[in-house]
mmCIF file of C-alpha atoms in Angstrom:
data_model
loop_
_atom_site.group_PDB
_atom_site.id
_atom_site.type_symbol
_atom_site.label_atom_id
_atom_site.label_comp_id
_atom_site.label_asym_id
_atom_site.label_seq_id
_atom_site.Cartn_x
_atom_site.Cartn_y
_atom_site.Cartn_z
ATOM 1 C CA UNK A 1272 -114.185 155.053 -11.003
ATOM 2 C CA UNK A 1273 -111.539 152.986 -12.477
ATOM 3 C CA UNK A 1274 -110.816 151.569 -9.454
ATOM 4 C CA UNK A 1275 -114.639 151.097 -8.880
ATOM 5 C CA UNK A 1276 -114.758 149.143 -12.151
ATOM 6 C CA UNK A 1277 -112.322 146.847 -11.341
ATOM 7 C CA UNK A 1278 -113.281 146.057 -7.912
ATOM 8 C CA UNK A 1279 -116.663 145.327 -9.028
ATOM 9 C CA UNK A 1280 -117.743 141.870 -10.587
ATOM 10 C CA UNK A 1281 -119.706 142.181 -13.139
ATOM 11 C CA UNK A 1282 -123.038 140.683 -13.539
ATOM 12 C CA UNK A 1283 -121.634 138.280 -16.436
ATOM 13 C CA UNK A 1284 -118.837 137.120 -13.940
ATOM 14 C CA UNK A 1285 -121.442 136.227 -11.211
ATOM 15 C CA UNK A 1286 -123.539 134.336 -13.170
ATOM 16 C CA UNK A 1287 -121.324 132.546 -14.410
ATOM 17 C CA UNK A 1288 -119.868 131.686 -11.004
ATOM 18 C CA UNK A 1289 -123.389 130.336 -9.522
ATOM 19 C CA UNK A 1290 -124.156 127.997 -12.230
ATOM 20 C CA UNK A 1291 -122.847 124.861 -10.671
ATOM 21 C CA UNK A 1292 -120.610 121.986 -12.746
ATOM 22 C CA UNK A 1293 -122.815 120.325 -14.140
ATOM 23 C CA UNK A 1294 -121.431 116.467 -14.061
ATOM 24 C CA UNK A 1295 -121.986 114.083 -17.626
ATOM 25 C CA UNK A 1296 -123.253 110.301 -17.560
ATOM 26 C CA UNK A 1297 -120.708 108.167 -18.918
ATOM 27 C CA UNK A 1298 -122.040 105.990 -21.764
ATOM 28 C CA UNK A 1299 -119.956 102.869 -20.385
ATOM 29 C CA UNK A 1300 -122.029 103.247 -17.040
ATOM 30 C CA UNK A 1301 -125.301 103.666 -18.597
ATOM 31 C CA UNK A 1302 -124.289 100.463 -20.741
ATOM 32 C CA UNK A 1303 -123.237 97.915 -17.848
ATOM 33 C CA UNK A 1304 -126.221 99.174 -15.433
ATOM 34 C CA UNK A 1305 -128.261 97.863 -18.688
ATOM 35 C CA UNK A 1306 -126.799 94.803 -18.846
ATOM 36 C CA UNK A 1307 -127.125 94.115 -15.363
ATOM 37 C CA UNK A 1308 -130.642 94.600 -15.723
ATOM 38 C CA UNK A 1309 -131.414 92.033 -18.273
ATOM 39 C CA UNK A 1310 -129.110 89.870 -16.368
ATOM 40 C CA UNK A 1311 -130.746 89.759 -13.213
ATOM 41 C CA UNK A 1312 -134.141 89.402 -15.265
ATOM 42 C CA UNK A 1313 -132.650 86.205 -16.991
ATOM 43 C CA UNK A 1314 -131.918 84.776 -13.645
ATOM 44 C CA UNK A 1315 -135.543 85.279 -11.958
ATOM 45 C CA UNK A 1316 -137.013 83.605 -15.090
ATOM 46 C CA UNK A 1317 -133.966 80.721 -14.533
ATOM 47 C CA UNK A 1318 -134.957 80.707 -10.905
ATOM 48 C CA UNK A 1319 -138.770 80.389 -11.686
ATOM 49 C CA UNK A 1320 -138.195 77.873 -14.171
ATOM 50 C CA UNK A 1321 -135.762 75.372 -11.689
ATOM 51 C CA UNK A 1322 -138.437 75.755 -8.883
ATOM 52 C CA UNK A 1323 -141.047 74.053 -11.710
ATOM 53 C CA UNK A 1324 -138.725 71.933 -12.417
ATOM 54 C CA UNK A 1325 -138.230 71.071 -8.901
ATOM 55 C CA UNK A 1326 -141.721 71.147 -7.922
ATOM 56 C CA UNK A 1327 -142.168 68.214 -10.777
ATOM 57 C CA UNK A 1328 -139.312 66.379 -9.404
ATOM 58 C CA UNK A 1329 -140.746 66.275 -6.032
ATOM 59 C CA UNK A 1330 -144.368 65.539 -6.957
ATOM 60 C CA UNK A 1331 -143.033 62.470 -8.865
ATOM 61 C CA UNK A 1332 -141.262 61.503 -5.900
ATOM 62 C CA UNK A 1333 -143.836 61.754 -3.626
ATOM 63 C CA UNK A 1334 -145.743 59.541 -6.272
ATOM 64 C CA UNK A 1335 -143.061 57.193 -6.411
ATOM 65 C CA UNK A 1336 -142.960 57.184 -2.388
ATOM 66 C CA UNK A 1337 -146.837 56.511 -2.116
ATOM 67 C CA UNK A 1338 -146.625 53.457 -4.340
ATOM 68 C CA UNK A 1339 -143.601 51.746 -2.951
ATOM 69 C CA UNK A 1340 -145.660 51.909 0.565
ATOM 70 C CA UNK A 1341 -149.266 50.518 -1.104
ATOM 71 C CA UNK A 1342 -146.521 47.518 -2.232
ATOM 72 C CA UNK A 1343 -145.241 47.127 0.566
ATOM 73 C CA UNK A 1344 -148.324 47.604 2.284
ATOM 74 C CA UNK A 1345 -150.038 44.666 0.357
ATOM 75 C CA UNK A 1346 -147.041 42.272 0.341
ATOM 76 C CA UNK A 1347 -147.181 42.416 4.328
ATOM 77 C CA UNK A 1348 -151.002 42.076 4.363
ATOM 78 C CA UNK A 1349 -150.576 38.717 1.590
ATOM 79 C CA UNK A 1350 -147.278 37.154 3.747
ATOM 80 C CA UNK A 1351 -149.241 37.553 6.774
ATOM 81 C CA UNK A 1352 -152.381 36.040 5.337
ATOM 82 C CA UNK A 1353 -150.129 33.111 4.378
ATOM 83 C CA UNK A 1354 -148.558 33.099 7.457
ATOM 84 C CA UNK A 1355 -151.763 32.246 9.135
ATOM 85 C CA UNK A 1356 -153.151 29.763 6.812
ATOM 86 C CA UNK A 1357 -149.391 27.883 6.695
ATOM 87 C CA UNK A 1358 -150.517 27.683 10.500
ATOM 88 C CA UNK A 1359 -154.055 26.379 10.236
ATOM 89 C CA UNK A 1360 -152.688 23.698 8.061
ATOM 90 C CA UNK A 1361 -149.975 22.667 10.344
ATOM 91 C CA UNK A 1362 -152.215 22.698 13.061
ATOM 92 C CA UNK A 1363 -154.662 20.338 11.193
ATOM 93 C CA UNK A 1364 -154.226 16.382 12.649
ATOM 94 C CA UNK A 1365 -152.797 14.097 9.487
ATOM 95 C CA UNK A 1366 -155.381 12.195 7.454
ATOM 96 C CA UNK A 1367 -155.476 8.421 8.999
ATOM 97 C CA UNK A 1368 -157.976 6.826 6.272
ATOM 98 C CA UNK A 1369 -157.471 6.911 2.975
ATOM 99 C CA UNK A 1370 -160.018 5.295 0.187
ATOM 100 C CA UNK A 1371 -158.905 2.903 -2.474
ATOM 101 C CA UNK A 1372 -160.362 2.858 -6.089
ATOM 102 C CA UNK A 1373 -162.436 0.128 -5.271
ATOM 103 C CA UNK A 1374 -164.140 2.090 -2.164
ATOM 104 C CA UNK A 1375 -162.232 0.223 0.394
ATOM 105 C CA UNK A 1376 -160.552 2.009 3.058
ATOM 106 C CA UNK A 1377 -157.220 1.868 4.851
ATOM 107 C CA UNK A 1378 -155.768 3.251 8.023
ATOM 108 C CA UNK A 1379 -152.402 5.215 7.008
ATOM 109 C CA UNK A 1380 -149.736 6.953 9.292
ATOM 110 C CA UNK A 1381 -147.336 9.491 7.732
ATOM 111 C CA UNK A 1382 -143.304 8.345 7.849
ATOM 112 C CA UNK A 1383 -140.543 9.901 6.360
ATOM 113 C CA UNK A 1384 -139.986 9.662 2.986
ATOM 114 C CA UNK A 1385 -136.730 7.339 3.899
ATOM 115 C CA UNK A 1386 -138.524 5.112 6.773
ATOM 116 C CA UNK A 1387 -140.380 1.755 5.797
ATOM 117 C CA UNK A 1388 -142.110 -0.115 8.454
ATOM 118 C CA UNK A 1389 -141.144 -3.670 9.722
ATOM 119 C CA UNK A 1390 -144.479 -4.981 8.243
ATOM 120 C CA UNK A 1391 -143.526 -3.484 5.268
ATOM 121 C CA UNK A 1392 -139.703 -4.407 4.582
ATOM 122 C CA UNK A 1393 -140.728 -7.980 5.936
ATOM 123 C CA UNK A 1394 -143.972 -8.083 3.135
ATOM 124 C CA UNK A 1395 -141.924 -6.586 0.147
ATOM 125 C CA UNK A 1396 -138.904 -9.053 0.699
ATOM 126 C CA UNK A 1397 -141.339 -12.240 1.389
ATOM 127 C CA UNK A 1398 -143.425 -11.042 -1.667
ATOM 128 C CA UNK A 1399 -140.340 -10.375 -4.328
ATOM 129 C CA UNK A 1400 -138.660 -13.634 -3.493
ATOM 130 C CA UNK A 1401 -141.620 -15.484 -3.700
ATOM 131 C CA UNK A 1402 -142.608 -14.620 -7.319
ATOM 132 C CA UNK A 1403 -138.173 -15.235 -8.147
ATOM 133 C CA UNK A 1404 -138.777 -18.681 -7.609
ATOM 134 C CA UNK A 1405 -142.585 -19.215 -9.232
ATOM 135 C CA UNK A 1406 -142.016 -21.866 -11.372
ATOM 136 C CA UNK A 1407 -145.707 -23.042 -12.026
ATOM 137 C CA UNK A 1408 -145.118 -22.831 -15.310
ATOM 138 C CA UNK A 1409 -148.431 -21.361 -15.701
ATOM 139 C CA UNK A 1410 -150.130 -17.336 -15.909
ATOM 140 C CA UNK A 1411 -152.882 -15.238 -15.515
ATOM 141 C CA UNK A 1412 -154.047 -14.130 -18.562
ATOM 142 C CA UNK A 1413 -153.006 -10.539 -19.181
ATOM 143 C CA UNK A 1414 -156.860 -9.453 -21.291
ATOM 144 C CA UNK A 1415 -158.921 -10.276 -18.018
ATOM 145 C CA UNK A 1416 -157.581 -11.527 -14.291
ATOM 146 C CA UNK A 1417 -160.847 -13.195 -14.144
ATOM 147 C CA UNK A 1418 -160.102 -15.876 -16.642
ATOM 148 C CA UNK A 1419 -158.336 -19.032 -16.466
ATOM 149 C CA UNK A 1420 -154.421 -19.073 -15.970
ATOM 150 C CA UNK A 1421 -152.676 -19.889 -19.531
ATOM 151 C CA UNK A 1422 -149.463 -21.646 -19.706
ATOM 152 C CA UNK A 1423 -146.297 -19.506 -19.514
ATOM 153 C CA UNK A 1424 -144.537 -19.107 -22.205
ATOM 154 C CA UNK A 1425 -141.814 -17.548 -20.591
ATOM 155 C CA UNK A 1426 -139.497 -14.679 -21.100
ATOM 156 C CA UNK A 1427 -136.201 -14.754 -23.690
ATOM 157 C CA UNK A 1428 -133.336 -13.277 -22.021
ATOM 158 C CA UNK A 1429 -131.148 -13.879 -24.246
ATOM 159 C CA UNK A 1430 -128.305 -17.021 -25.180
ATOM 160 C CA UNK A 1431 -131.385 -19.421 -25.511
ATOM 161 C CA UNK A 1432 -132.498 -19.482 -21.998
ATOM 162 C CA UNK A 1433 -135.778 -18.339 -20.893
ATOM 163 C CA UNK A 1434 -137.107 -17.089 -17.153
ATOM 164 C CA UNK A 1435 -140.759 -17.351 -16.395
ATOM 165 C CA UNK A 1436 -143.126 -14.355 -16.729
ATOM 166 C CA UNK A 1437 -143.425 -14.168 -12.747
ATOM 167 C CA UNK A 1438 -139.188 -14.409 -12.268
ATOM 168 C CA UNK A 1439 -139.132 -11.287 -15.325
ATOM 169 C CA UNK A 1440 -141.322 -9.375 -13.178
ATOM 170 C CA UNK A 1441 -139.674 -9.612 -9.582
ATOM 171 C CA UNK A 1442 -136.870 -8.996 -11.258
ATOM 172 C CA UNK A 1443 -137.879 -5.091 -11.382
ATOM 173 C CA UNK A 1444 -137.627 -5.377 -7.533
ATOM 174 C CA UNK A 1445 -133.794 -5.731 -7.413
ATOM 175 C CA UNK A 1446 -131.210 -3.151 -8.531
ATOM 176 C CA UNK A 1447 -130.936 -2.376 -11.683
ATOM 177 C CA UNK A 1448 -126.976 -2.825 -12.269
ATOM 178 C CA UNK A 1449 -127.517 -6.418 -10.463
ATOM 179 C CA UNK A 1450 -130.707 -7.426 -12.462
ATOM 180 C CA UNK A 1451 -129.225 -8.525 -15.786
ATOM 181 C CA UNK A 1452 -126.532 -10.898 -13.841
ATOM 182 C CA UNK A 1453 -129.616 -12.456 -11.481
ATOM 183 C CA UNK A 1454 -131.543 -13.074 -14.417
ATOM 184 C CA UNK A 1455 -129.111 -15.203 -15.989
ATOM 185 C CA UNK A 1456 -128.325 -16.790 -12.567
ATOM 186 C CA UNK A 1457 -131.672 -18.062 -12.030
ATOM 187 C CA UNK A 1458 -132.277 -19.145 -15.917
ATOM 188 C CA UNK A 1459 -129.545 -21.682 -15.066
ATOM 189 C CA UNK A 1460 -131.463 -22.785 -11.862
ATOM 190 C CA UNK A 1461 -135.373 -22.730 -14.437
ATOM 191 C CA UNK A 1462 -135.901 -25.713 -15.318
ATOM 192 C CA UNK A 1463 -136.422 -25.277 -19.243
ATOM 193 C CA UNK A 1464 -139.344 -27.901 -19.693
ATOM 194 C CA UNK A 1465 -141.819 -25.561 -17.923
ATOM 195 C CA UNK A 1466 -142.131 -23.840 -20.963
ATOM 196 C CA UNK A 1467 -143.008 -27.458 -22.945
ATOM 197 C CA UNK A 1468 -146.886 -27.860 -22.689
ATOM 198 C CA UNK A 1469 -146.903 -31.303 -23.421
ATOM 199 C CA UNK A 1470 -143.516 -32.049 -21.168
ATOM 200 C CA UNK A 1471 -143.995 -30.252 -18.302
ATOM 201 C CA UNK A 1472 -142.112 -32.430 -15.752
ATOM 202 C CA UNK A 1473 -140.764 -29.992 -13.217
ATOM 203 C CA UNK A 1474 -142.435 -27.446 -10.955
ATOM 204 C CA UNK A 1475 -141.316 -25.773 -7.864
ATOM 205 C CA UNK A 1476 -142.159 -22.366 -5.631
ATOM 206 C CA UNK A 1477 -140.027 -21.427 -2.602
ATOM 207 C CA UNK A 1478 -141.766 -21.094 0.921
ATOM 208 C CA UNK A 1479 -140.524 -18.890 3.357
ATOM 209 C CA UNK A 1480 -140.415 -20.330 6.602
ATOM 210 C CA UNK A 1481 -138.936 -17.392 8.595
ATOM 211 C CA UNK A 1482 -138.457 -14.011 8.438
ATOM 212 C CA UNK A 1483 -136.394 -11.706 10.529
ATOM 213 C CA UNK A 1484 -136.441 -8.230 12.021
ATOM 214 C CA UNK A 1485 -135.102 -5.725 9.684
ATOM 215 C CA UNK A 1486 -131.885 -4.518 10.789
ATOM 216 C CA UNK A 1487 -131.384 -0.383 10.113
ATOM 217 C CA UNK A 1488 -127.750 -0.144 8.366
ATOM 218 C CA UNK A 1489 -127.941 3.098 6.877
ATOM 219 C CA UNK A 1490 -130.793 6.006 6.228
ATOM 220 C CA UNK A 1491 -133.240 4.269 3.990
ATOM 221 C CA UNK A 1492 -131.624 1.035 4.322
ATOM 222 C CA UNK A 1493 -131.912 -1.951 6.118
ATOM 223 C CA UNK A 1494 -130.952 -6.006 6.195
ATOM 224 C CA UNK A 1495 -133.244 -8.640 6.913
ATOM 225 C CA UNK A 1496 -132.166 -12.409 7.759
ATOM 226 C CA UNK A 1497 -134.465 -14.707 5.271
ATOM 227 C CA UNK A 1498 -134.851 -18.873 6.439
ATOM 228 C CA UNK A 1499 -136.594 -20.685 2.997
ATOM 229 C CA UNK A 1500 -136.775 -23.712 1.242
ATOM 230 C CA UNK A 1501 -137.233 -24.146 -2.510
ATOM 231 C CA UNK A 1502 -139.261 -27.078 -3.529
ATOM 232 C CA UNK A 1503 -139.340 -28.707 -6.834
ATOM 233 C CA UNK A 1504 -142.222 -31.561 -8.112
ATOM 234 C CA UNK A 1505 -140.642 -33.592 -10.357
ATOM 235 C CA UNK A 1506 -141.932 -36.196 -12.500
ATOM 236 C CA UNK A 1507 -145.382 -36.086 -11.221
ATOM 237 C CA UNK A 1508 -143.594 -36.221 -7.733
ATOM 238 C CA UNK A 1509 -146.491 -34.242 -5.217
ATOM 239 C CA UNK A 1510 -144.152 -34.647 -2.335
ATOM 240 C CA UNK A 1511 -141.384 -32.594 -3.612
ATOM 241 C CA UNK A 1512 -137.851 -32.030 -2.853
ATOM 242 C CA UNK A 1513 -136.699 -29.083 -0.827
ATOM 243 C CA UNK A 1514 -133.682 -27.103 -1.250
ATOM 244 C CA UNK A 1515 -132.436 -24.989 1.616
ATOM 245 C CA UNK A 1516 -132.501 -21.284 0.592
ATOM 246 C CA UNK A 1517 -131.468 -19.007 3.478
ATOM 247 C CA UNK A 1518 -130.677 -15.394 2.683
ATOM 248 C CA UNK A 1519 -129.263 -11.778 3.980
ATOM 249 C CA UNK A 1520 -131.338 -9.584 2.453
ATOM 250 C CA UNK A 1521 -130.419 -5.857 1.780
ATOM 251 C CA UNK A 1522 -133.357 -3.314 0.703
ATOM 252 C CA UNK A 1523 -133.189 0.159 0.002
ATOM 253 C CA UNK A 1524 -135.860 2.525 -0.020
ATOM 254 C CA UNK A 1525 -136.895 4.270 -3.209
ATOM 255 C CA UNK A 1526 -139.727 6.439 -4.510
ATOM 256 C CA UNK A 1527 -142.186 4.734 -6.490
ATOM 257 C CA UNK A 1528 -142.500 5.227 -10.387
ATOM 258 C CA UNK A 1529 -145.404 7.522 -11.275
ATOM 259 C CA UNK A 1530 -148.372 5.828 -13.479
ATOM 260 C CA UNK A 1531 -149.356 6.712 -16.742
ATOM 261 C CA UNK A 1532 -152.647 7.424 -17.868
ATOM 262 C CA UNK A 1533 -152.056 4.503 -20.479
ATOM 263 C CA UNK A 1534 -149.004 2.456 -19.741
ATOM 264 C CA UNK A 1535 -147.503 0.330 -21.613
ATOM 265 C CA UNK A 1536 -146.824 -3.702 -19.927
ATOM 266 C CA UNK A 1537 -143.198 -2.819 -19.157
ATOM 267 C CA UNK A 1538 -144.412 0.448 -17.465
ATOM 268 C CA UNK A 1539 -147.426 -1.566 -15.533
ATOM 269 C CA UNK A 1540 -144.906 -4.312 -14.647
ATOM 270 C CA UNK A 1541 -142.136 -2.245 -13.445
ATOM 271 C CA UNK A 1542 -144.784 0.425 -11.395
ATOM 272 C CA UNK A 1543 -145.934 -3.232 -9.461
ATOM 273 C CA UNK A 1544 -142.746 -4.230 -9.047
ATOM 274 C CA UNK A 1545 -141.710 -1.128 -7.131
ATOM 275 C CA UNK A 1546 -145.115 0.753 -5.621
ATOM 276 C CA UNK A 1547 -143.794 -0.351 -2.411
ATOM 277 C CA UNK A 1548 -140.725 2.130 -2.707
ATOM 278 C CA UNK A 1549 -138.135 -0.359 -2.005
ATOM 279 C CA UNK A 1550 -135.972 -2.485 -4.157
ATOM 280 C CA UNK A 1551 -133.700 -5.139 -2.953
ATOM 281 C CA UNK A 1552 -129.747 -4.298 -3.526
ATOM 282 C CA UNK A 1553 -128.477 -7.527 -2.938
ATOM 283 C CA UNK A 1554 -128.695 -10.949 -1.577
ATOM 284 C CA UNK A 1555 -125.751 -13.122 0.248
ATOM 285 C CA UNK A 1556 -125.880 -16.516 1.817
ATOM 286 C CA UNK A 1557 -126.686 -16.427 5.027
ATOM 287 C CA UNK A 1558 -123.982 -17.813 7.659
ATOM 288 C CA UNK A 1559 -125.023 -19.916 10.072
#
């Protein structure tokens, strides 16, 4: 029995042995499976917050996108709109007739802004040397052009000597550095008693006989060959006595002054002097 006793488990002993081990949570585990947790919750609401974000971004682009092409889209549509009028313009003839102030009309043809026509060069030279040499000794009343001429009282230039009102005029025609020196040249030449009402002995003009073809020497320049005779009446003398005055001309074009609303004489006397858009740049004898 003894033997039977210690052969046989007890009951306690078997119990014991059939309860499995029974195996603990560690506290560290349960911890970092936590933390984990609220990690990976952080980073959805992250996520979820860069996709707005992103979605903002985009929709501003898109924005930005849309209006750069409307831009675009209405700068083509404007250039091309100018395009085509630009075309009708140039495809228009140029205006031939043009209507003065006082409602008379003239035939016009467009040149370049450096090209003068024969007519022209051959007018403005004729015309400016012309009113160098008018020594009439009398004027046309600057109030009204419809009254009687007045005597000249001429134009002070300085060391006593006096030019008439016509030679200070044409002078404006020349070049300006080579004015001053022709305006003392020809105050030698004026006879001074043209400005003496009551001793007005000496008159004279010059008369162009012949005028040659304007020779191109440059872009908006050209010479011109000039055959005259200045005549003076002296002493009551109606014949007169001629003085040989043959020139080479050089003219340059110019643009013309603009006019004033309300010029002043100076301003009205240098815009006539030079409306033609030439000037004259010197003057040499000319060789025979």
């Amino acid at each position: 029995m003894l033997k039977r006793l210690m052969s046989k488990p007890s009951s306690t002993d078997k119990t014991h042995e059939e309860i499995p081990e029974v195996v603990g949570i560690d506290d560290s585990t349960a911890q970092f499976s936590l933390d984990d947790f609220i990690e990976a919750e952080a980073e959805v609401d992250l996520t979820v917050s860069d996709q707005k974000t992103v979605k903002k971004r985009m929709d501003f682009l898109t924005l930005f996108v849309i209006g750069a092409a409307l831009l675009g889209g209405t700068n083509l549509l404007l250039t091309l709109l100018n395009m085509v009028m630009i075309a009708q313009v140039a495809g228009k003839p140029a205006p031939t007739l043009v209507e003065l102030q006082g409602g008379k009309s003239i035939t016009v043809a467009a040149i370049g802004s450096k090209e003068r026509t024969t007519e022209a060069i051959q007018t403005f030279v004729s015309e400016s040397l012309v009113e160098l040499f008018d020594w009439r000794g009398m004027i046309q009343s600057p109030d009204s052009r419809d009254s009687a001429p007045i005597p000249d009282p001429g134009v002070e230039i300085g060391g006593g000597q006096r030019v008439t009102y016509a030679t200070w005029a044409a002078s404006y025609r020349f070049e300006d550095s080579w004015q001053p020196e022709l305006l003392k040249a020809i105050a030698t030449m004026t006879p001074q008693s043209l400005f003496n009402q009551s001793d007005r002995r000496t008159q004279g003009l010059l008369v162009v006989r012949e005028m040659g073809q304007p020779t191109k020497t440059n872009e908006g320049q050209w010479q011109i060959d000039v055959v005259a005779n200045l005549i003076l009446f002296e002493n009551g003398d109606n014949v007169g006595r001629a003085i040989p005055f043959n020139k080479k001309v050089t003219v340059a074009a110019v643009d013309p002054p603009a006019f004033s609303d309300d010029p002043s004489e100076l301003q009205t006397v240098i815009y006539n002097a030079r409306k033609a858009g030439m000037i004259i740049q010197f003057m040499e004898d000319l060789k025979a």
